[in-house]
PDB file of C-alpha atoms and ligand atoms in Angstrom:
ATOM      1  CA  MET A1492     202.047 -25.604 189.124  1.00 37.00           C
ATOM      2  CA  GLU A1493     201.774 -29.318 190.947  1.00 40.00           C
ATOM      3  CA  ARG A1494     204.866 -29.847 193.263  1.00 43.00           C
ATOM      4  CA  ALA A1495     206.676 -33.054 192.823  1.00 43.00           C
ATOM      5  CA  ALA A1496     208.628 -33.655 196.061  1.00 48.00           C
ATOM      6  CA  GLU A1497     207.744 -37.251 196.762  1.00 58.00           C
ATOM      7  CA  SER A1498     210.757 -38.799 195.822  1.00 76.00           C
ATOM      8  CA  PRO A1499     214.264 -36.627 196.682  1.00 76.00           C
ATOM      9  CA  SER A1500     215.397 -37.565 193.161  1.00 93.00           C
ATOM     10  CA  ILE A1501     213.007 -35.787 191.267  1.00 96.00           C
ATOM     11  CA  ILE A1502     213.650 -32.297 190.042  1.00 96.00           C
ATOM     12  CA  GLU A1503     210.992 -29.631 189.241  1.00 97.00           C
ATOM     13  CA  THR A1504     212.080 -27.549 185.944  1.00 97.00           C
ATOM     14  CA  PRO A1505     210.932 -24.375 184.810  1.00 97.00           C
ATOM     15  CA  ASP A1506     208.845 -25.448 182.359  1.00 97.00           C
ATOM     16  CA  GLY A1507     206.573 -27.428 184.977  1.00 97.00           C
ATOM     17  CA  SER A1508     207.987 -30.642 183.546  1.00 97.00           C
ATOM     18  CA  ARG A1509     210.219 -32.740 186.079  1.00 97.00           C
ATOM     19  CA  THR A1510     213.375 -34.854 185.645  1.00 97.00           C
ATOM     20  CA  ALA A1511     215.106 -36.966 188.249  1.00 97.00           C
ATOM     21  CA  PHE A1512     218.825 -37.126 189.355  1.00 96.00           C
ATOM     22  CA  ASN A1513     220.991 -40.001 188.970  1.00 96.00           C
ATOM     23  CA  ALA A1514     223.425 -40.808 191.234  1.00 94.00           C
ATOM     24  CA  ARG A1515     225.387 -43.049 189.554  1.00 94.00           C
ATOM     25  CA  PHE A1516     226.438 -40.713 187.134  1.00 96.00           C
ATOM     26  CA  GLY A1517     225.867 -37.468 189.116  1.00 96.00           C
ATOM     27  CA  GLU A1518     224.097 -36.317 186.813  1.00 96.00           C
ATOM     28  CA  ALA A1519     220.251 -35.292 186.299  1.00 97.00           C
ATOM     29  CA  TYR A1520     218.413 -37.402 183.066  1.00 97.00           C
ATOM     30  CA  GLY A1521     216.729 -34.364 181.301  1.00 97.00           C
ATOM     31  CA  SER A1522     217.450 -30.799 181.481  1.00 96.00           C
ATOM     32  CA  ARG A1523     217.180 -28.749 184.665  1.00 96.00           C
ATOM     33  CA  HIS A1524     216.201 -25.599 182.671  1.00 97.00           C
ATOM     34  CA  GLY A1525     213.134 -27.575 181.231  1.00 97.00           C
ATOM     35  CA  ALA A1526     213.119 -31.208 180.908  1.00 97.00           C
ATOM     36  CA  GLN A1527     210.099 -31.225 178.322  1.00 98.00           C
ATOM     37  CA  THR A1528     211.068 -28.515 176.029  1.00 97.00           C
ATOM     38  CA  GLN A1529     214.737 -30.283 175.745  1.00 98.00           C
ATOM     39  CA  ALA A1530     212.656 -33.414 174.748  1.00 98.00           C
ATOM     40  CA  ARG A1531     210.541 -31.492 172.413  1.00 98.00           C
ATOM     41  CA  HIS A1532     213.057 -29.474 170.630  1.00 98.00           C
ATOM     42  CA  VAL A1533     216.770 -31.253 170.339  1.00 98.00           C
ATOM     43  CA  PHE A1534     214.866 -34.637 169.826  1.00 98.00           C
ATOM     44  CA  VAL A1535     211.667 -34.394 168.102  1.00 98.00           C
ATOM     45  CA  GLU A1536     211.905 -31.194 166.145  1.00 98.00           C
ATOM     46  CA  GLY A1537     215.730 -31.686 165.679  1.00 98.00           C
ATOM     47  CA  THR A1538     215.420 -34.857 163.831  1.00 98.00           C
ATOM     48  CA  GLU A1539     212.170 -33.551 162.264  1.00 98.00           C
ATOM     49  CA  THR A1540     210.201 -36.246 163.850  1.00 98.00           C
ATOM     50  CA  HIS A1541     207.280 -33.824 164.063  1.00 98.00           C
ATOM     51  CA  ARG A1542     207.033 -33.996 160.393  1.00 98.00           C
ATOM     52  CA  HIS A1543     207.566 -37.425 159.441  1.00 98.00           C
ATOM     53  CA  PRO A1544     204.541 -39.627 157.998  1.00 98.00           C
ATOM     54  CA  ALA A1545     205.671 -42.649 159.744  1.00 98.00           C
ATOM     55  CA  PRO A1546     208.966 -42.222 162.162  1.00 98.00           C
ATOM     56  CA  ARG A1547     211.086 -45.127 163.399  1.00 98.00           C
ATOM     57  CA  VAL A1548     212.949 -43.979 166.002  1.00 99.00           C
ATOM     58  CA  LEU A1549     216.336 -45.201 167.837  1.00 98.00           C
ATOM     59  CA  GLU A1550     217.471 -43.965 171.163  1.00 98.00           C
ATOM     60  CA  ILE A1551     220.420 -44.354 173.191  1.00 98.00           C
ATOM     61  CA  GLY A1552     219.038 -43.985 176.349  1.00 96.00           C
ATOM     62  CA  PHE A1553     215.557 -44.547 177.546  1.00 98.00           C
ATOM     63  CA  GLY A1554     215.935 -43.223 180.756  1.00 98.00           C
ATOM     64  CA  LEU A1555     212.583 -41.651 182.142  1.00 98.00           C
ATOM     65  CA  GLY A1556     210.940 -42.028 179.091  1.00 98.00           C
ATOM     66  CA  VAL A1557     210.529 -38.326 178.436  1.00 98.00           C
ATOM     67  CA  ASN A1558     211.812 -38.055 174.680  1.00 98.00           C
ATOM     68  CA  PHE A1559     209.586 -41.366 174.103  1.00 98.00           C
ATOM     69  CA  ARG A1560     206.362 -39.587 175.431  1.00 98.00           C
ATOM     70  CA  ALA A1561     207.000 -36.201 173.999  1.00 98.00           C
ATOM     71  CA  THR A1562     207.560 -38.114 170.624  1.00 98.00           C
ATOM     72  CA  LEU A1563     204.263 -40.344 171.685  1.00 98.00           C
ATOM     73  CA  ALA A1564     202.155 -36.986 172.344  1.00 98.00           C
ATOM     74  CA  ASP A1565     203.179 -35.821 168.649  1.00 98.00           C
ATOM     75  CA  THR A1566     202.332 -38.484 166.673  1.00 98.00           C
ATOM     76  CA  ALA A1567     199.351 -39.667 168.467  1.00 98.00           C
ATOM     77  CA  ALA A1568     198.239 -35.885 167.853  1.00 98.00           C
ATOM     78  CA  ARG A1569     199.006 -36.146 163.767  1.00 98.00           C
ATOM     79  CA  GLY A1570     197.661 -39.760 163.863  1.00 98.00           C
ATOM     80  CA  VAL A1571     200.668 -41.234 162.525  1.00 98.00           C
ATOM     81  CA  PRO A1572     201.989 -44.567 163.389  1.00 98.00           C
ATOM     82  CA  LEU A1573     205.378 -44.732 165.304  1.00 98.00           C
ATOM     83  CA  GLN A1574     208.328 -47.331 166.131  1.00 98.00           C
ATOM     84  CA  TYR A1575     210.532 -46.801 169.088  1.00 98.00           C
ATOM     85  CA  VAL A1576     213.263 -48.928 169.666  1.00 98.00           C
ATOM     86  CA  ALA A1577     215.290 -47.427 172.663  1.00 98.00           C
ATOM     87  CA  TYR A1578     218.332 -49.182 174.967  1.00 98.00           C
ATOM     88  CA  GLU A1579     218.794 -48.678 178.494  1.00 98.00           C
ATOM     89  CA  PHE A1580     221.453 -50.675 180.994  1.00 97.00           C
ATOM     90  CA  ASP A1581     220.212 -49.213 184.075  1.00 96.00           C
ATOM     91  CA  PRO A1582     216.450 -48.666 184.332  1.00 96.00           C
ATOM     92  CA  ALA A1583     215.052 -46.101 186.414  1.00 96.00           C
ATOM     93  CA  PRO A1584     212.490 -46.949 189.492  1.00 96.00           C
ATOM     94  CA  VAL A1585     209.274 -47.138 188.238  1.00 96.00           C
ATOM     95  CA  GLY A1586     207.912 -44.738 190.416  1.00 96.00           C
ATOM     96  CA  TRP A1587     210.753 -41.869 188.898  1.00 96.00           C
ATOM     97  CA  LEU A1588     208.714 -42.729 185.416  1.00 97.00           C
ATOM     98  CA  ARG A1589     205.279 -42.202 186.893  1.00 97.00           C
ATOM     99  CA  GLU A1590     206.198 -39.227 189.089  1.00 97.00           C
ATOM    100  CA  VAL A1591     207.941 -37.480 186.065  1.00 97.00           C
ATOM    101  CA  SER A1592     205.324 -38.376 183.715  1.00 98.00           C
ATOM    102  CA  LYS A1593     202.071 -37.309 186.044  1.00 97.00           C
ATOM    103  CA  ASN A1594     200.607 -34.760 183.843  1.00 96.00           C
ATOM    104  CA  GLU A1595     202.682 -34.486 181.123  1.00 97.00           C
ATOM    105  CA  PRO A1596     202.546 -35.714 177.225  1.00 97.00           C
ATOM    106  CA  GLY A1597     201.823 -38.853 176.576  1.00 98.00           C
ATOM    107  CA  ALA A1598     201.218 -40.142 179.815  1.00 98.00           C
ATOM    108  CA  GLU A1599     197.392 -40.641 179.247  1.00 97.00           C
ATOM    109  CA  HIS A1600     198.299 -42.784 175.895  1.00 98.00           C
ATOM    110  CA  PRO A1601     197.754 -46.439 176.327  1.00 98.00           C
ATOM    111  CA  ALA A1602     201.271 -46.960 175.306  1.00 98.00           C
ATOM    112  CA  TRP A1603     202.930 -45.616 177.963  1.00 98.00           C
ATOM    113  CA  GLN A1604     200.447 -46.890 180.533  1.00 98.00           C
ATOM    114  CA  ALA A1605     201.394 -50.549 178.992  1.00 97.00           C
ATOM    115  CA  ALA A1606     204.939 -49.630 179.200  1.00 98.00           C
ATOM    116  CA  LEU A1607     204.774 -48.727 183.053  1.00 97.00           C
ATOM    117  CA  ALA A1608     203.302 -52.269 183.701  1.00 96.00           C
ATOM    118  CA  GLN A1609     205.711 -54.023 182.265  1.00 96.00           C
ATOM    119  CA  TRP A1610     208.569 -51.834 183.540  1.00 96.00           C
ATOM    120  CA  PRO A1611     211.160 -53.097 183.908  1.00 86.00           C
ATOM    121  CA  ASN A1612     211.184 -56.744 184.125  1.00 81.00           C
ATOM    122  CA  GLY A1613     213.219 -57.488 181.225  1.00 83.00           C
ATOM    123  CA  PRO A1614     212.489 -55.970 177.836  1.00 92.00           C
ATOM    124  CA  VAL A1615     209.654 -53.958 177.314  1.00 96.00           C
ATOM    125  CA  GLU A1616     207.617 -54.731 174.297  1.00 97.00           C
ATOM    126  CA  VAL A1617     204.690 -52.605 173.799  1.00 98.00           C
ATOM    127  CA  ARG A1618     201.764 -52.471 170.932  1.00 98.00           C
ATOM    128  CA  ALA A1619     199.032 -50.210 171.329  1.00 97.00           C
ATOM    129  CA  GLU A1620     197.153 -48.795 168.618  1.00 96.00           C
ATOM    130  CA  ASN A1621     199.973 -47.659 165.848  1.00 97.00           C
ATOM    131  CA  VAL A1622     202.790 -47.898 168.624  1.00 98.00           C
ATOM    132  CA  HIS A1623     205.277 -49.987 169.005  1.00 98.00           C
ATOM    133  CA  LEU A1624     208.052 -49.349 171.690  1.00 98.00           C
ATOM    134  CA  THR A1625     210.585 -51.820 172.317  1.00 98.00           C
ATOM    135  CA  VAL A1626     212.985 -50.951 175.554  1.00 98.00           C
ATOM    136  CA  HIS A1627     215.824 -53.445 175.768  1.00 97.00           C
ATOM    137  CA  VAL A1628     217.306 -53.974 178.919  1.00 96.00           C
ATOM    138  CA  ALA A1629     221.361 -53.924 177.697  1.00 96.00           C
ATOM    139  CA  ASP A1630     224.263 -52.260 177.393  1.00 98.00           C
ATOM    140  CA  VAL A1631     223.997 -50.731 173.870  1.00 98.00           C
ATOM    141  CA  LEU A1632     227.816 -50.819 173.297  1.00 98.00           C
ATOM    142  CA  ASN A1633     227.415 -54.744 173.082  1.00 96.00           C
ATOM    143  CA  ALA A1634     224.048 -55.005 171.313  1.00 97.00           C
ATOM    144  CA  ASP A1635     223.280 -55.722 167.684  1.00 96.00           C
ATOM    145  CA  LEU A1636     221.851 -52.325 166.197  1.00 97.00           C
ATOM    146  CA  PRO A1637     219.345 -52.422 163.303  1.00 97.00           C
ATOM    147  CA  GLN A1638     221.172 -51.069 159.892  1.00 97.00           C
ATOM    148  CA  ASN A1639     219.677 -48.408 157.975  1.00 98.00           C
ATOM    149  CA  TRP A1640     216.633 -48.320 159.813  1.00 98.00           C
ATOM    150  CA  ALA A1641     216.105 -45.446 162.080  1.00 98.00           C
ATOM    151  CA  THR A1642     214.665 -42.153 160.366  1.00 98.00           C
ATOM    152  CA  ALA A1643     215.812 -40.501 163.662  1.00 98.00           C
ATOM    153  CA  LEU A1644     218.351 -40.882 166.043  1.00 98.00           C
ATOM    154  CA  TYR A1645     218.323 -39.495 169.614  1.00 98.00           C
ATOM    155  CA  LEU A1646     221.575 -39.448 170.942  1.00 98.00           C
ATOM    156  CA  ASP A1647     220.911 -38.868 174.602  1.00 98.00           C
ATOM    157  CA  GLY A1648     223.450 -40.625 177.243  1.00 98.00           C
ATOM    158  CA  PHE A1649     224.859 -38.571 179.979  1.00 97.00           C
ATOM    159  CA  SER A1650     227.100 -35.866 179.511  1.00 97.00           C
ATOM    160  CA  PRO A1651     230.498 -37.108 177.418  1.00 96.00           C
ATOM    161  CA  SER A1652     232.488 -36.354 180.168  1.00 96.00           C
ATOM    162  CA  ARG A1653     230.500 -38.718 182.704  1.00 97.00           C
ATOM    163  CA  ASN A1654     229.608 -41.527 180.284  1.00 97.00           C
ATOM    164  CA  PRO A1655     232.078 -41.256 177.773  1.00 97.00           C
ATOM    165  CA  GLU A1656     231.624 -44.509 175.761  1.00 98.00           C
ATOM    166  CA  VAL A1657     228.429 -43.310 173.830  1.00 98.00           C
ATOM    167  CA  TRP A1658     230.066 -40.582 172.372  1.00 98.00           C
ATOM    168  CA  THR A1659     233.637 -42.231 171.151  1.00 97.00           C
ATOM    169  CA  PRO A1660     234.324 -41.705 167.097  1.00 97.00           C
ATOM    170  CA  GLN A1661     233.692 -45.636 167.072  1.00 98.00           C
ATOM    171  CA  PHE A1662     230.284 -45.959 168.646  1.00 98.00           C
ATOM    172  CA  VAL A1663     229.272 -42.945 166.981  1.00 98.00           C
ATOM    173  CA  SER A1664     230.397 -44.542 163.349  1.00 98.00           C
ATOM    174  CA  ARG A1665     228.438 -47.753 164.490  1.00 98.00           C
ATOM    175  CA  LEU A1666     225.478 -45.518 165.154  1.00 98.00           C
ATOM    176  CA  ALA A1667     225.562 -43.901 161.933  1.00 98.00           C
ATOM    177  CA  GLY A1668     225.081 -47.065 160.226  1.00 98.00           C
ATOM    178  CA  THR A1669     221.683 -47.470 161.830  1.00 98.00           C
ATOM    179  CA  LEU A1670     220.334 -44.494 160.281  1.00 98.00           C
ATOM    180  CA  ALA A1671     218.095 -44.898 156.799  1.00 98.00           C
ATOM    181  CA  PRO A1672     219.530 -42.937 154.078  1.00 97.00           C
ATOM    182  CA  GLY A1673     218.020 -39.066 155.217  1.00 98.00           C
ATOM    183  CA  GLY A1674     217.750 -40.154 158.756  1.00 98.00           C
ATOM    184  CA  ILE A1675     218.866 -37.873 161.109  1.00 98.00           C
ATOM    185  CA  LEU A1676     220.801 -37.889 164.307  1.00 98.00           C
ATOM    186  CA  GLY A1677     219.879 -35.278 167.014  1.00 98.00           C
ATOM    187  CA  THR A1678     221.587 -34.696 170.223  1.00 98.00           C
ATOM    188  CA  TYR A1679     221.825 -31.778 172.857  1.00 97.00           C
ATOM    189  CA  SER A1680     225.938 -32.074 172.998  1.00 97.00           C
ATOM    190  CA  ALA A1681     227.385 -29.404 170.881  1.00 96.00           C
ATOM    191  CA  ALA A1682     230.978 -30.484 171.952  1.00 96.00           C
ATOM    192  CA  GLY A1683     233.619 -30.197 169.342  1.00 97.00           C
ATOM    193  CA  HIS A1684     234.788 -33.961 169.476  1.00 97.00           C
ATOM    194  CA  VAL A1685     231.044 -35.116 169.015  1.00 98.00           C
ATOM    195  CA  ARG A1686     230.597 -32.778 166.266  1.00 98.00           C
ATOM    196  CA  ARG A1687     233.905 -34.368 164.538  1.00 98.00           C
ATOM    197  CA  SER A1688     232.858 -38.085 165.114  1.00 97.00           C
ATOM    198  CA  LEU A1689     229.624 -37.287 163.837  1.00 98.00           C
ATOM    199  CA  GLU A1690     231.511 -35.502 160.547  1.00 98.00           C
ATOM    200  CA  ALA A1691     233.950 -38.619 160.653  1.00 98.00           C
ATOM    201  CA  ALA A1692     231.223 -41.092 160.399  1.00 98.00           C
ATOM    202  CA  GLY A1693     229.892 -39.512 157.215  1.00 98.00           C
ATOM    203  CA  LEU A1694     226.869 -37.397 158.327  1.00 98.00           C
ATOM    204  CA  THR A1695     226.536 -34.113 157.703  1.00 98.00           C
ATOM    205  CA  VAL A1696     226.674 -31.770 160.957  1.00 98.00           C
ATOM    206  CA  GLU A1697     224.097 -28.808 161.670  1.00 97.00           C
ATOM    207  CA  ARG A1698     224.566 -26.652 165.125  1.00 97.00           C
ATOM    208  CA  ARG A1699     221.091 -25.411 165.750  1.00 97.00           C
ATOM    209  CA  PRO A1700     220.343 -23.312 168.721  1.00 97.00           C
ATOM    210  CA  GLY A1701     220.010 -25.301 172.024  1.00 96.00           C
ATOM    211  CA  ALA A1702     217.057 -25.789 174.430  1.00 96.00           C
ATOM    212  CA  PRO A1703     217.226 -23.495 177.011  1.00 95.00           C
ATOM    213  CA  GLY A1704     220.490 -23.347 179.363  1.00 94.00           C
ATOM    214  CA  LYS A1705     222.315 -24.334 175.891  1.00 95.00           C
ATOM    215  CA  ARG A1706     223.734 -22.415 173.509  1.00 96.00           C
ATOM    216  CA  GLU A1707     223.821 -25.029 170.774  1.00 97.00           C
ATOM    217  CA  CYS A1708     222.747 -28.555 170.079  1.00 97.00           C
ATOM    218  CA  LEU A1709     223.605 -30.613 166.992  1.00 97.00           C
ATOM    219  CA  ARG A1710     221.494 -32.534 164.112  1.00 98.00           C
ATOM    220  CA  ALA A1711     223.233 -34.657 162.076  1.00 98.00           C
ATOM    221  CA  VAL A1712     221.557 -36.097 158.918  1.00 98.00           C
ATOM    222  CA  ARG A1713     222.961 -39.180 156.886  1.00 97.00           C
TER     223      ARG A1713
HETATM  224  C1  LIG B2087     220.326 -38.647 179.589  1.00 57.75           C
HETATM  225  S1  LIG B2087     219.940 -39.968 180.131  1.00 57.75           S
HETATM  226  C2  LIG B2087     218.415 -40.276 179.282  1.00 57.75           C
HETATM  227  C3  LIG B2087     217.157 -39.239 179.344  1.00 57.75           C
HETATM  228  C4  LIG B2087     215.812 -40.073 178.523  1.00 57.75           C
HETATM  229  N1  LIG B2087     216.600 -40.169 177.115  1.00 57.75           N
HETATM  230  C5  LIG B2087     214.734 -39.553 178.725  1.00 57.75           C
HETATM  231  O1  LIG B2087     213.970 -38.913 177.498  1.00 57.75           O
HETATM  232  O2  LIG B2087     214.104 -39.462 179.867  1.00 57.75           O
HETATM  233  C6  LIG B2087     220.676 -41.140 179.573  1.00 57.75           C
HETATM  234  C7  LIG B2087     220.525 -42.578 179.593  1.00 57.75           C
HETATM  235  O3  LIG B2087     221.487 -43.409 179.232  1.00 57.75           O
HETATM  236  C8  LIG B2087     221.450 -44.822 179.651  1.00 57.75           C
HETATM  237  N2  LIG B2087     222.723 -45.269 179.411  1.00 57.75           N
HETATM  238  C9  LIG B2087     224.096 -44.463 179.545  1.00 57.75           C
HETATM  239  N3  LIG B2087     225.198 -45.662 178.835  1.00 57.75           N
HETATM  240  C10 LIG B2087     224.670 -46.532 178.360  1.00 57.75           C
HETATM  241  C11 LIG B2087     224.689 -47.823 177.352  1.00 57.75           C
HETATM  242  N4  LIG B2087     226.271 -48.212 177.377  1.00 57.75           N
HETATM  243  N5  LIG B2087     224.223 -48.588 177.677  1.00 57.75           N
HETATM  244  C12 LIG B2087     222.501 -48.139 177.902  1.00 57.75           C
HETATM  245  N6  LIG B2087     222.219 -47.352 178.393  1.00 57.75           N
HETATM  246  C13 LIG B2087     223.058 -46.530 178.685  1.00 57.75           C
HETATM  247  C14 LIG B2087     221.716 -44.250 181.448  1.00 57.75           C
HETATM  248  O4  LIG B2087     221.276 -45.350 182.201  1.00 57.75           O
HETATM  249  C15 LIG B2087     220.737 -43.174 181.413  1.00 57.75           C
HETATM  250  O5  LIG B2087     219.553 -43.589 181.571  1.00 57.75           O
END
């Protein structure tokens, strides 16, 4: 396994993938128990994106792009198109995105390489092969979100205790409106108040086994 100690912020996780520590929120971007495994299990599979013939993904927030690469690797392997819109109000250093992605799924795809080349000078807009990626560098709370659009919504803010604004019933109810009928929201949190917010927003909530280190996670269907 490759060592990942170029930056003290980078954390090696048990599945061999990496994440990083965000000092502002005092938390890692991805699971310390397996960042890549969490991305695949909670987000790609949790939203059934791995079976969708033409996924349209909305992500809150883009972070290190681990969820994006996991999705990209999946759609590229299946030969299906991918539209991916993400929000990120505090772009991580490009060196972290590079280091975390080294030798990981999706890293060699031209869409990821183009995203790195643009990062993070303003909004990122990439069209490569059949992938369209937009990363809005903005606070999602003030964003004009797409309506009835997403086949999958990745709700991946920092934890509700540290980043409560993106988990409030009001915001969750706005998020529900971004889903196309049948669209699925996936999140690593299984907190009771998050589940209740999703239900109050009219979504059908299901608890699933969590990724390593977590007993449960949630999926919510419109
Ligand atoms: C848990 S990390 C996301 C990890 C990411 N999905 C990945 O695959 O690497 C949470 C991210 O949400 C961003 N974020 C938190 N609140 C936000 C907000 N109100 N608007 C936009 N981005 C936000 C943070 O800056 C951070 O990058």
